[in-house]
mmCIF file of C-alpha atoms in Angstrom:
data_model
loop_
_atom_site.group_PDB
_atom_site.id
_atom_site.type_symbol
_atom_site.label_atom_id
_atom_site.label_comp_id
_atom_site.label_asym_id
_atom_site.label_seq_id
_atom_site.Cartn_x
_atom_site.Cartn_y
_atom_site.Cartn_z
ATOM 1 C CA GLY A 1323 37.822 83.220 23.870
ATOM 2 C CA ALA A 1324 34.694 85.175 22.882
ATOM 3 C CA GLY A 1325 34.132 82.873 19.933
ATOM 4 C CA GLY A 1326 33.926 79.720 22.044
ATOM 5 C CA GLY A 1327 31.315 81.060 24.461
ATOM 6 C CA ARG A 1328 28.267 80.224 22.372
ATOM 7 C CA GLY A 1329 29.323 76.645 21.753
ATOM 8 C CA GLU A 1330 29.827 76.048 25.446
ATOM 9 C CA GLU A 1331 26.340 77.401 26.159
ATOM 10 C CA GLU A 1332 24.796 74.995 23.677
ATOM 11 C CA GLU A 1333 26.729 72.146 25.250
ATOM 12 C CA GLU A 1334 25.255 73.086 28.631
ATOM 13 C CA GLU A 1335 21.768 73.260 27.178
ATOM 14 C CA THR A 1336 21.839 69.640 26.005
ATOM 15 C CA GLU A 1337 23.457 68.554 29.254
ATOM 16 C CA GLU A 1338 20.717 70.353 31.191
ATOM 17 C CA THR A 1339 18.090 68.641 29.041
ATOM 18 C CA ALA A 1340 19.657 65.244 29.717
ATOM 19 C CA ILE A 1341 19.712 65.919 33.472
ATOM 20 C CA ILE A 1342 16.062 67.022 33.550
ATOM 21 C CA ASP A 1343 15.019 64.037 31.454
ATOM 22 C CA ALA A 1344 16.899 61.608 33.699
ATOM 23 C CA ALA A 1345 15.450 63.193 36.847
ATOM 24 C CA LEU A 1346 11.883 63.036 35.536
ATOM 25 C CA ALA A 1347 12.388 59.445 34.377
ATOM 26 C CA ALA A 1348 13.731 58.495 37.814
ATOM 27 C CA LEU A 1349 10.823 60.205 39.592
ATOM 28 C CA ASN A 1350 8.424 58.333 37.345
ATOM 29 C CA LYS A 1351 10.011 55.021 38.287
ATOM 30 C CA LEU A 1352 10.036 55.880 41.987
ATOM 31 C CA THR A 1353 6.409 57.022 42.098
ATOM 32 C CA ALA A 1354 5.073 54.159 39.973
ATOM 33 C CA VAL A 1355 5.797 51.741 42.806
ATOM 34 C CA ALA A 1356 2.606 51.193 44.773
ATOM 35 C CA ALA A 1357 2.758 51.189 48.544
ATOM 36 C CA PRO A 1358 2.839 47.731 50.096
ATOM 37 C CA THR A 1359 -0.647 47.011 51.356
ATOM 38 C CA THR A 1360 -0.701 45.615 54.867
ATOM 39 C CA THR A 1361 -3.961 44.229 56.121
ATOM 40 C CA THR A 1362 -2.807 43.452 59.665
ATOM 41 C CA THR A 1363 -1.863 46.963 60.778
ATOM 42 C CA THR A 1364 -3.858 50.149 60.481
ATOM 43 C CA THR A 1365 -0.842 52.391 59.894
ATOM 44 C CA THR A 1366 -0.988 54.182 56.589
ATOM 45 C CA THR A 1367 2.082 53.822 54.424
ATOM 46 C CA THR A 1368 3.508 56.970 52.897
ATOM 47 C CA THR A 1369 4.277 56.368 49.244
ATOM 48 C CA ASN A 1370 6.901 58.129 47.158
ATOM 49 C CA LEU A 1371 4.057 59.800 45.307
ATOM 50 C CA ASP A 1372 2.775 61.194 48.632
ATOM 51 C CA ARG A 1373 6.256 62.512 49.370
ATOM 52 C CA LEU A 1374 6.499 64.188 45.978
ATOM 53 C CA ALA A 1375 3.001 65.657 46.279
ATOM 54 C CA GLN A 1376 3.771 67.097 49.690
ATOM 55 C CA ARG A 1377 7.068 68.577 48.581
ATOM 56 C CA HIS A 1378 6.587 72.301 48.133
ATOM 57 C CA GLY A 1379 6.971 73.431 44.524
ATOM 58 C CA SER A 1380 7.242 70.000 42.917
ATOM 59 C CA VAL A 1381 4.301 70.619 40.559
ATOM 60 C CA ALA A 1382 5.668 74.010 39.538
ATOM 61 C CA THR A 1383 9.086 72.450 38.857
ATOM 62 C CA ILE A 1384 7.550 69.827 36.566
ATOM 63 C CA VAL A 1385 5.465 72.450 34.732
ATOM 64 C CA THR A 1386 8.560 74.662 34.326
ATOM 65 C CA SER A 1387 10.508 71.774 32.793
ATOM 66 C CA LEU A 1388 7.603 71.092 30.394
ATOM 67 C CA ARG A 1389 7.460 74.727 29.360
ATOM 68 C CA GLY A 1390 11.216 75.046 28.941
ATOM 69 C CA HIS A 1391 11.596 71.963 26.730
ATOM 70 C CA GLU A 1392 8.518 71.835 24.514
ATOM 71 C CA ASP A 1393 10.310 70.075 21.656
ATOM 72 C CA ASP A 1394 11.880 67.361 23.774
ATOM 73 C CA ARG A 1395 9.503 64.437 23.516
ATOM 74 C CA ARG A 1396 11.092 62.470 26.352
ATOM 75 C CA ILE A 1397 10.796 65.344 28.816
ATOM 76 C CA GLN A 1398 7.195 65.913 27.732
ATOM 77 C CA THR A 1399 6.414 62.190 28.085
ATOM 78 C CA HIS A 1400 7.980 61.786 31.535
ATOM 79 C CA GLY A 1401 6.756 65.162 32.769
ATOM 80 C CA LEU A 1402 3.123 64.638 31.773
ATOM 81 C CA ALA A 1403 3.020 61.112 33.224
ATOM 82 C CA LEU A 1404 4.294 62.440 36.532
ATOM 83 C CA LEU A 1405 1.990 65.448 36.512
ATOM 84 C CA ARG A 1406 -1.024 63.285 35.756
ATOM 85 C CA ARG A 1407 -0.226 60.973 38.658
ATOM 86 C CA LEU A 1408 -0.011 63.940 41.029
ATOM 87 C CA VAL A 1409 -3.122 65.696 39.724
ATOM 88 C CA GLU A 1410 -5.196 62.496 39.819
ATOM 89 C CA GLY A 1411 -4.205 61.700 43.374
ATOM 90 C CA TYR A 1412 -4.140 65.067 45.100
ATOM 91 C CA PRO A 1413 -6.613 67.979 44.675
ATOM 92 C CA ALA A 1414 -3.978 70.418 45.952
ATOM 93 C CA CYS A 1415 -1.712 69.399 43.056
ATOM 94 C CA ALA A 1416 -4.522 70.078 40.575
ATOM 95 C CA ASP A 1417 -4.873 73.580 42.033
ATOM 96 C CA GLY A 1418 -1.122 74.083 41.968
ATOM 97 C CA CYS A 1419 -0.900 72.875 38.382
ATOM 98 C CA ALA A 1420 -3.574 75.332 37.244
ATOM 99 C CA ARG A 1421 -1.961 78.181 39.199
ATOM 100 C CA CYS A 1422 1.496 77.820 37.661
ATOM 101 C CA GLY A 1423 0.448 77.671 34.012
ATOM 102 C CA GLY A 1424 0.034 73.903 33.782
ATOM 103 C CA VAL A 1425 -3.090 74.098 31.622
ATOM 104 C CA ALA A 1426 -1.248 75.876 28.806
ATOM 105 C CA ALA A 1427 1.811 73.629 29.219
ATOM 106 C CA VAL A 1428 -0.286 70.463 28.814
ATOM 107 C CA GLY A 1429 -2.008 71.955 25.757
ATOM 108 C CA ARG A 1430 1.312 72.841 24.155
ATOM 109 C CA ALA A 1431 2.719 69.375 24.845
ATOM 110 C CA MET A 1432 -0.253 67.783 23.060
ATOM 111 C CA GLU A 1433 0.057 70.221 20.191
ATOM 112 C CA SER A 1434 3.807 69.682 19.782
ATOM 113 C CA HIS A 1435 3.648 65.862 19.936
ATOM 114 C CA PRO A 1436 0.447 64.798 18.142
ATOM 115 C CA THR A 1437 1.729 61.351 17.195
ATOM 116 C CA ALA A 1438 2.789 60.383 20.703
ATOM 117 C CA ALA A 1439 -0.436 58.446 21.194
ATOM 118 C CA GLY A 1440 -0.593 56.343 24.313
ATOM 119 C CA THR A 1441 1.811 58.639 26.134
ATOM 120 C CA VAL A 1442 1.662 62.414 25.668
ATOM 121 C CA GLN A 1443 -1.850 62.344 24.209
ATOM 122 C CA THR A 1444 -3.372 59.962 26.762
ATOM 123 C CA ASP A 1445 -1.769 61.693 29.732
ATOM 124 C CA GLY A 1446 -2.712 65.104 28.340
ATOM 125 C CA VAL A 1447 -6.343 64.097 27.958
ATOM 126 C CA GLY A 1448 -6.289 62.501 31.425
ATOM 127 C CA LEU A 1449 -4.982 65.782 32.842
ATOM 128 C CA PHE A 1450 -7.691 67.804 31.090
ATOM 129 C CA ARG A 1451 -10.278 65.455 32.565
ATOM 130 C CA ARG A 1452 -8.980 65.988 36.106
ATOM 131 C CA LEU A 1453 -8.244 69.698 35.790
ATOM 132 C CA ALA A 1454 -11.795 70.518 34.651
ATOM 133 C CA GLY A 1455 -13.067 70.423 38.231
ATOM 134 C CA THR A 1456 -14.099 74.065 38.621
ATOM 135 C CA VAL A 1457 -15.878 76.616 36.425
ATOM 136 C CA PRO A 1458 -12.906 79.031 36.147
ATOM 137 C CA ARG A 1459 -10.632 76.156 35.189
ATOM 138 C CA ARG A 1460 -13.073 74.945 32.538
ATOM 139 C CA VAL A 1461 -13.035 78.448 31.065
ATOM 140 C CA GLU A 1462 -9.225 78.458 31.059
ATOM 141 C CA LEU A 1463 -9.077 74.967 29.549
ATOM 142 C CA GLY A 1464 -11.542 76.018 26.865
ATOM 143 C CA LEU A 1465 -9.427 79.028 25.945
ATOM 144 C CA ALA A 1466 -6.278 76.880 25.929
ATOM 145 C CA GLY A 1467 -7.788 74.644 23.218
ATOM 146 C CA ALA A 1468 -8.368 71.633 25.494
ATOM 147 C CA VAL A 1469 -11.636 70.680 23.767
ATOM 148 C CA GLU A 1470 -10.163 70.703 20.264
ATOM 149 C CA LEU A 1471 -7.021 68.856 21.370
ATOM 150 C CA THR A 1472 -9.117 66.187 23.096
ATOM 151 C CA VAL A 1473 -11.334 65.678 20.040
ATOM 152 C CA ARG A 1474 -8.224 65.446 17.862
ATOM 153 C CA ALA A 1475 -6.677 62.872 20.202
ATOM 154 C CA MET A 1476 -9.926 60.938 20.140
ATOM 155 C CA THR A 1477 -10.229 60.865 16.352
ATOM 156 C CA THR A 1478 -6.569 60.054 15.635
ATOM 157 C CA THR A 1479 -6.630 56.990 17.917
ATOM 158 C CA MET A 1480 -9.779 55.523 16.383
ATOM 159 C CA THR A 1481 -8.132 53.050 14.018
ATOM 160 C CA PRO A 1482 -6.338 50.389 16.082
ATOM 161 C CA CYS A 1483 -8.486 48.220 18.306
ATOM 162 C CA GLY A 1484 -6.272 47.512 21.281
ATOM 163 C CA ALA A 1485 -7.340 47.928 24.897
ATOM 164 C CA ALA A 1486 -5.012 50.927 25.326
ATOM 165 C CA ASP A 1487 -6.758 52.615 22.429
ATOM 166 C CA ARG A 1488 -10.165 52.030 24.065
ATOM 167 C CA ASP A 1489 -8.806 53.509 27.296
ATOM 168 C CA MET A 1490 -7.847 56.577 25.315
ATOM 169 C CA GLN A 1491 -11.375 56.837 23.893
ATOM 170 C CA PHE A 1492 -12.771 56.536 27.413
ATOM 171 C CA GLU A 1493 -10.441 59.201 28.855
ATOM 172 C CA ALA A 1494 -11.183 61.574 25.977
ATOM 173 C CA ALA A 1495 -14.969 61.185 26.277
ATOM 174 C CA ALA A 1496 -14.739 61.681 30.062
ATOM 175 C CA ALA A 1497 -12.607 64.807 29.525
ATOM 176 C CA LEU A 1498 -15.144 66.250 27.059
ATOM 177 C CA HIS A 1499 -17.911 65.497 29.566
ATOM 178 C CA ASN A 1500 -16.138 67.332 32.392
ATOM 179 C CA LEU A 1501 -15.140 70.248 30.183
ATOM 180 C CA SER A 1502 -18.786 70.750 29.166
ATOM 181 C CA ILE A 1503 -20.254 70.864 32.689
ATOM 182 C CA ASP A 1504 -22.033 74.232 33.099
ATOM 183 C CA SER A 1505 -20.189 75.523 30.046
ATOM 184 C CA GLU A 1506 -22.251 76.063 26.940
ATOM 185 C CA ARG A 1507 -19.206 77.563 25.237
ATOM 186 C CA ASN A 1508 -17.186 74.371 25.689
ATOM 187 C CA GLY A 1509 -20.224 72.293 24.701
ATOM 188 C CA ASP A 1510 -20.356 74.235 21.450
ATOM 189 C CA ARG A 1511 -16.601 73.754 20.989
ATOM 190 C CA VAL A 1512 -17.124 69.980 21.247
ATOM 191 C CA GLY A 1513 -19.601 70.111 18.350
ATOM 192 C CA ALA A 1514 -17.594 72.596 16.276
ATOM 193 C CA ALA A 1515 -14.429 70.482 16.555
ATOM 194 C CA GLY A 1516 -16.173 67.356 15.241
ATOM 195 C CA GLY A 1517 -16.675 65.858 18.675
ATOM 196 C CA ILE A 1518 -20.240 64.678 18.048
ATOM 197 C CA ALA A 1519 -19.151 62.412 15.193
ATOM 198 C CA ALA A 1520 -16.157 61.192 17.238
ATOM 199 C CA LEU A 1521 -18.354 60.374 20.253
ATOM 200 C CA LEU A 1522 -20.929 58.535 18.138
ATOM 201 C CA LYS A 1523 -18.163 56.580 16.425
ATOM 202 C CA ALA A 1524 -16.872 55.577 19.865
ATOM 203 C CA VAL A 1525 -20.416 54.575 20.917
ATOM 204 C CA LYS A 1526 -20.691 52.371 17.824
ATOM 205 C CA ARG A 1527 -17.328 50.835 18.495
ATOM 206 C CA GLY A 1528 -18.056 50.276 22.184
ATOM 207 C CA PHE A 1529 -21.399 48.737 21.242
ATOM 208 C CA GLU A 1530 -19.750 46.361 18.762
ATOM 209 C CA ASP A 1531 -17.157 45.329 21.388
ATOM 210 C CA ASP A 1532 -19.770 45.187 24.158
ATOM 211 C CA ASP A 1533 -17.736 47.738 26.125
ATOM 212 C CA GLU A 1534 -20.473 49.154 28.336
ATOM 213 C CA ARG A 1535 -18.099 51.511 30.148
ATOM 214 C CA LEU A 1536 -17.102 53.248 26.901
ATOM 215 C CA VAL A 1537 -20.683 53.407 25.595
ATOM 216 C CA ASP A 1538 -21.867 54.841 28.909
ATOM 217 C CA VAL A 1539 -19.351 57.684 29.123
ATOM 218 C CA CYS A 1540 -19.902 58.635 25.471
ATOM 219 C CA CYS A 1541 -23.694 58.686 25.889
ATOM 220 C CA ARG A 1542 -23.401 60.810 29.029
ATOM 221 C CA THR A 1543 -21.186 63.262 27.160
ATOM 222 C CA LEU A 1544 -23.505 63.367 24.140
ATOM 223 C CA HIS A 1545 -26.453 63.948 26.467
ATOM 224 C CA ARG A 1546 -24.646 66.824 28.159
ATOM 225 C CA VAL A 1547 -23.715 68.593 24.915
ATOM 226 C CA SER A 1548 -27.133 67.930 23.330
ATOM 227 C CA TYR A 1549 -28.559 70.753 25.475
ATOM 228 C CA VAL A 1550 -26.435 73.258 23.530
ATOM 229 C CA GLY A 1551 -28.512 74.823 20.758
ATOM 230 C CA THR A 1552 -25.852 74.639 18.034
ATOM 231 C CA ASN A 1553 -25.304 70.928 18.691
ATOM 232 C CA LYS A 1554 -28.895 69.841 18.060
ATOM 233 C CA ALA A 1555 -28.535 70.119 14.278
ATOM 234 C CA ARG A 1556 -25.041 68.603 14.448
ATOM 235 C CA ILE A 1557 -26.423 65.518 16.202
ATOM 236 C CA ARG A 1558 -29.379 65.239 13.807
ATOM 237 C CA ARG A 1559 -26.975 65.385 10.851
ATOM 238 C CA GLU A 1560 -25.214 62.255 12.149
ATOM 239 C CA ASP A 1561 -28.572 60.418 12.195
ATOM 240 C CA PRO A 1562 -27.884 58.433 15.393
ATOM 241 C CA THR A 1563 -31.460 57.208 16.056
ATOM 242 C CA ASP A 1564 -30.967 53.499 15.280
ATOM 243 C CA LEU A 1565 -27.649 53.295 17.117
ATOM 244 C CA LEU A 1566 -28.900 55.047 20.254
ATOM 245 C CA TYR A 1567 -32.097 52.983 20.383
ATOM 246 C CA SER A 1568 -30.010 49.802 20.118
ATOM 247 C CA VAL A 1569 -27.869 51.071 23.006
ATOM 248 C CA ALA A 1570 -30.956 51.835 25.106
ATOM 249 C CA LYS A 1571 -32.306 48.371 24.423
ATOM 250 C CA ARG A 1572 -29.097 46.522 25.337
ATOM 251 C CA TYR A 1573 -28.165 48.614 28.385
ATOM 252 C CA PRO A 1574 -31.498 49.834 29.785
ATOM 253 C CA LYS A 1575 -30.135 50.510 33.280
ATOM 254 C CA SER A 1576 -26.931 52.405 32.502
ATOM 255 C CA CYS A 1577 -26.820 54.088 29.110
ATOM 256 C CA GLY A 1578 -30.487 53.751 28.206
ATOM 257 C CA ARG A 1579 -31.631 56.912 29.900
ATOM 258 C CA THR A 1580 -28.898 59.135 28.453
ATOM 259 C CA ALA A 1581 -29.134 57.584 24.968
ATOM 260 C CA LYS A 1582 -32.861 58.309 24.847
ATOM 261 C CA GLY A 1583 -32.235 61.713 26.425
ATOM 262 C CA VAL A 1584 -30.015 62.683 23.496
ATOM 263 C CA LEU A 1585 -32.767 61.824 21.015
ATOM 264 C CA LYS A 1586 -35.352 63.659 23.085
ATOM 265 C CA ASN A 1587 -33.202 66.796 23.180
ATOM 266 C CA VAL A 1588 -32.642 67.007 19.458
#
C-alpha cells in the first residue's frame, strides 16, 4: 500500500549502506596485501591495488560513496583509507580524485568525524598532503578548509605520546608544508588557524623525543610560512628563539638551516 512505501525505502537505504561498507572493507583488505617480492625474476607483479587503480571510475565510485554517506563513520573510514592508498601510489588517481570532487569529500569527512583520530583524521591529512601537488589544487584545498582541518587534527592529537600520534603530527606538518608552496594565502591560513603554535609545539615534542624526522618537517614548514608577512608577528609572539637555536645546534645538517632561517625571516 501507499503507506508502506516509505518504510521499504528506508530499509533499502540501510541495506545499501551495509553493502557499500562491506565492499569498501573488502577492497581495503584486498589492497592491503603487498605483492610478493621475487628477487630471482624481473617480472613485475601486478598487485590488487594496481588493478583497482587501473579500473576506470574506481576513484569516482569511492568519492561518490563518501559523499553519499557522510554520517556513516565506517564508510568514511574505509573509503578514505582506500582513497589514500590510491592517491599515494598513482598520480592519475590524485588527478581523478580532484576532478570528481574528492577534495570537498575529504574535507567533509574530517569535519563530520573529528574524533576519529588515527583513521579518518590521519587519512584525511595524508590525502591533503598528496593532493596539494599543483597550484590549482592548492587553491581548491585552501578554499575547502584543508589548512584549518589539518591544524585542528594536529592540535587535537597532541596529548597522547604514541608512535601513531607522532606519525599524525608528521603527516599534518607535511600537509601544511605542501599546501603553503607558492601560496601566500594558504601560508596566512596556517598562521590564522593557530598552526604556528601547533608546529612549534610539535618541534618541542620532537626535540624532547629526539625525533629528527618530525623536527625537520616542522622546521621546513615554519620556514616556508615565515615568508608570509602576517606570520612574522605570529612567530615572534611565540618566542621560539631558544627552541630553534637548540634545534640548530643538535641537528646542524638537517634542521639547522631552516630553524635559523625562520629566526632570520622574522
